[in-house]
Amino acid sequence: MAVYNTASDSANTAVRAFLTKVGEYYLGHSFNTGSGKGKALWLQIRDQDFDSSCAYCGEKHDKLQIEHVLMFNRTEYGLHHPGNTIPCCKACNKRERLEDKTYCNWVQHLERVCEARGEINSFAKRKNMILANFKKHNYPELNTNEKHAIGVIANSLYENIKTESDKSLELYKRLDEAFVR
Ligand SMILES: [Zn+2]
């Protein structure tokens, strides 16, 4: 939980809630990894399909985090969907930026992790496990129009929430002047 909450935090949360809804729309049911059916599904991915190991470095961990392979934000529009979720250790759950300041995509990230560990021989195997997870859970293959539509809505949501959040202070100032003083 963030200690210092900014307007961008709320805007990003709104975008993630939207990407969760779209993921669940394709899945046909909810995917709450914290309880019930969603949790059971997540634990199956983490402990059986990925053998309680980080999908990037291959190390076993007892505190694996949920990683969205296609990033869960308004640049990659990854959906919250079992096909897009893999276990990841804390160290690997941080993507580097490329020269143009954008983040590495998951293939570039995996390659960097394997390279840094001197395990480039494991790259293809780990990549195939992640691809198999997309396939096993029928992750939707969105066409260009669908991706574009998700992008437009996500960006509009982001801008609207950010603007509303900034406007709230102005509103408070006006009310404060009108009623309190
Ligand atoms: Zn790792």
XYZ file of C-alpha atoms and ligand atoms in Angstrom:
182
model
C 0.000 0.000 0.000
C 1.347 3.378 -0.981
C 2.184 5.738 1.866
C 1.933 8.841 -0.283
C -1.070 8.779 -2.622
C -1.003 10.853 -5.761
C -3.630 11.575 -8.401
C -1.643 9.325 -10.765
C -1.913 6.445 -8.268
C -5.723 6.661 -8.339
C -5.677 6.975 -12.112
C -3.450 3.890 -12.465
C -5.678 1.960 -10.057
C -8.696 2.818 -12.210
C -6.858 1.572 -15.312
C -5.995 -1.713 -13.542
C -9.623 -2.144 -12.435
C -10.685 -1.705 -16.070
C -8.073 -4.238 -17.303
C -9.326 -6.636 -14.604
C -12.902 -6.290 -15.843
C -11.875 -6.872 -19.465
C -9.827 -9.929 -18.431
C -12.796 -11.346 -16.525
C -15.105 -10.590 -19.440
C -12.998 -12.863 -21.671
C -12.539 -15.427 -18.905
C -16.261 -15.627 -18.193
C -15.887 -15.469 -14.413
C -14.118 -13.476 -11.735
C -10.410 -13.975 -11.114
C -9.867 -12.820 -7.559
C -6.537 -14.448 -6.704
C -7.161 -13.742 -3.014
C -10.023 -16.176 -2.446
C -12.179 -19.031 -3.764
C -11.956 -20.262 -7.328
C -9.575 -17.516 -8.437
C -7.161 -18.294 -5.634
C -7.251 -22.037 -6.425
C -6.506 -21.260 -10.071
C -3.611 -18.985 -9.164
C -2.128 -21.558 -6.762
C -2.323 -24.178 -9.501
C -0.354 -21.916 -11.857
C 2.179 -21.012 -9.184
C 2.746 -24.382 -7.524
C 1.964 -26.949 -10.215
C 2.563 -25.354 -13.598
C 5.589 -23.348 -12.453
C 6.674 -25.702 -9.647
C 6.682 -22.933 -6.976
C 9.494 -21.237 -8.896
C 10.001 -17.792 -10.375
C 9.082 -17.898 -14.078
C 12.059 -15.681 -14.967
C 15.011 -16.930 -12.889
C 13.693 -20.436 -12.177
C 14.451 -20.261 -8.445
C 12.110 -21.766 -5.881
C 10.708 -19.241 -3.428
C 8.084 -19.343 -0.730
C 7.091 -15.735 -1.346
C 6.311 -15.536 -5.038
C 4.465 -12.500 -6.340
C 1.903 -12.309 -9.124
C 3.435 -10.933 -12.297
C 1.395 -9.817 -15.292
C 3.427 -10.942 -18.295
C 1.946 -8.293 -20.574
C 2.173 -5.318 -18.250
C -0.953 -4.405 -16.344
C -0.927 -0.730 -17.349
C -1.884 1.692 -20.099
C 1.199 0.998 -22.217
C 0.888 -2.773 -22.746
C -2.794 -3.259 -21.781
C -2.104 -6.681 -20.242
C -5.335 -8.124 -18.874
C -5.856 -9.618 -15.447
C -6.377 -13.169 -16.653
C -4.803 -16.512 -15.616
C -3.031 -16.738 -18.993
C -1.253 -13.453 -18.222
C -0.274 -14.236 -14.620
C 2.927 -16.025 -13.624
C 4.858 -16.401 -10.364
C 7.802 -14.092 -9.973
C 10.352 -13.477 -7.191
C 10.742 -9.976 -5.772
C 14.089 -9.422 -7.508
C 12.734 -10.327 -10.948
C 9.529 -8.317 -10.470
C 11.243 -5.160 -11.608
C 11.709 -4.413 -15.270
C 14.536 -2.329 -16.584
C 13.966 0.516 -18.959
C 15.307 0.554 -22.495
C 17.242 3.448 -24.012
C 14.005 5.151 -25.110
C 12.825 5.051 -21.430
C 10.066 2.507 -22.098
C 10.107 -0.697 -20.083
C 11.447 -3.985 -21.444
C 8.736 -6.285 -22.697
C 8.572 -9.687 -21.014
C 10.760 -11.465 -23.589
C 13.495 -8.831 -23.254
C 13.173 -8.994 -19.474
C 13.442 -12.789 -19.443
C 16.467 -12.650 -21.713
C 18.188 -10.122 -19.425
C 17.479 -12.206 -16.318
C 18.843 -15.371 -17.972
C 21.899 -13.515 -19.290
C 22.708 -11.933 -15.936
C 22.610 -15.371 -14.301
C 24.724 -16.998 -17.020
C 21.735 -19.206 -17.876
C 20.983 -18.193 -21.447
C 20.525 -21.914 -22.213
C 17.377 -21.823 -20.089
C 15.891 -18.860 -21.984
C 13.960 -20.890 -24.588
C 12.573 -23.316 -22.009
C 11.361 -20.546 -19.690
C 9.908 -18.590 -22.603
C 7.985 -21.669 -23.726
C 6.569 -22.186 -20.229
C 5.185 -18.649 -20.240
C 3.783 -19.072 -23.763
C 2.216 -22.395 -22.706
C 0.502 -20.607 -19.809
C -1.087 -18.054 -22.185
C -2.304 -20.944 -24.317
C -3.501 -23.226 -21.523
C -5.843 -20.533 -20.211
C -6.919 -19.281 -23.660
C -5.594 -15.785 -23.150
C -7.508 -13.706 -25.722
C -5.535 -12.848 -28.825
C -6.696 -9.287 -29.267
C -6.629 -7.856 -32.759
C -5.345 -4.373 -33.554
C -8.785 -2.784 -33.268
C -9.482 -4.379 -29.911
C -6.087 -3.308 -28.573
C -6.694 0.184 -29.875
C -10.129 0.341 -28.209
C -8.695 -0.831 -24.868
C -5.910 1.740 -25.218
C -8.281 4.629 -25.915
C -10.534 3.727 -22.975
C -7.619 3.148 -20.581
C -6.031 6.482 -21.463
C -9.320 8.345 -21.226
C -10.004 6.755 -17.830
C -6.530 7.729 -16.657
C -6.896 11.348 -17.762
C -10.425 11.668 -16.330
C -9.515 10.309 -12.907
C -6.394 12.432 -12.747
C -8.355 15.567 -13.678
C -11.162 14.772 -11.211
C -8.629 14.207 -8.491
C -6.940 17.549 -9.147
C -10.323 19.299 -9.380
C -11.329 18.000 -5.943
C -8.865 20.291 -4.204
C -10.173 23.306 -6.099
C -13.699 22.336 -5.112
C -12.693 21.998 -1.484
C -11.043 25.427 -1.516
C -14.198 27.001 -2.894
C -16.449 25.258 -0.362
C -14.082 26.156 2.412
C -14.313 29.807 1.466
C -18.071 29.755 1.028
C -19.141 27.902 4.160
C -16.410 27.740 6.689
C -15.073 31.247 6.748
Zn 13.264 -14.553 -10.098
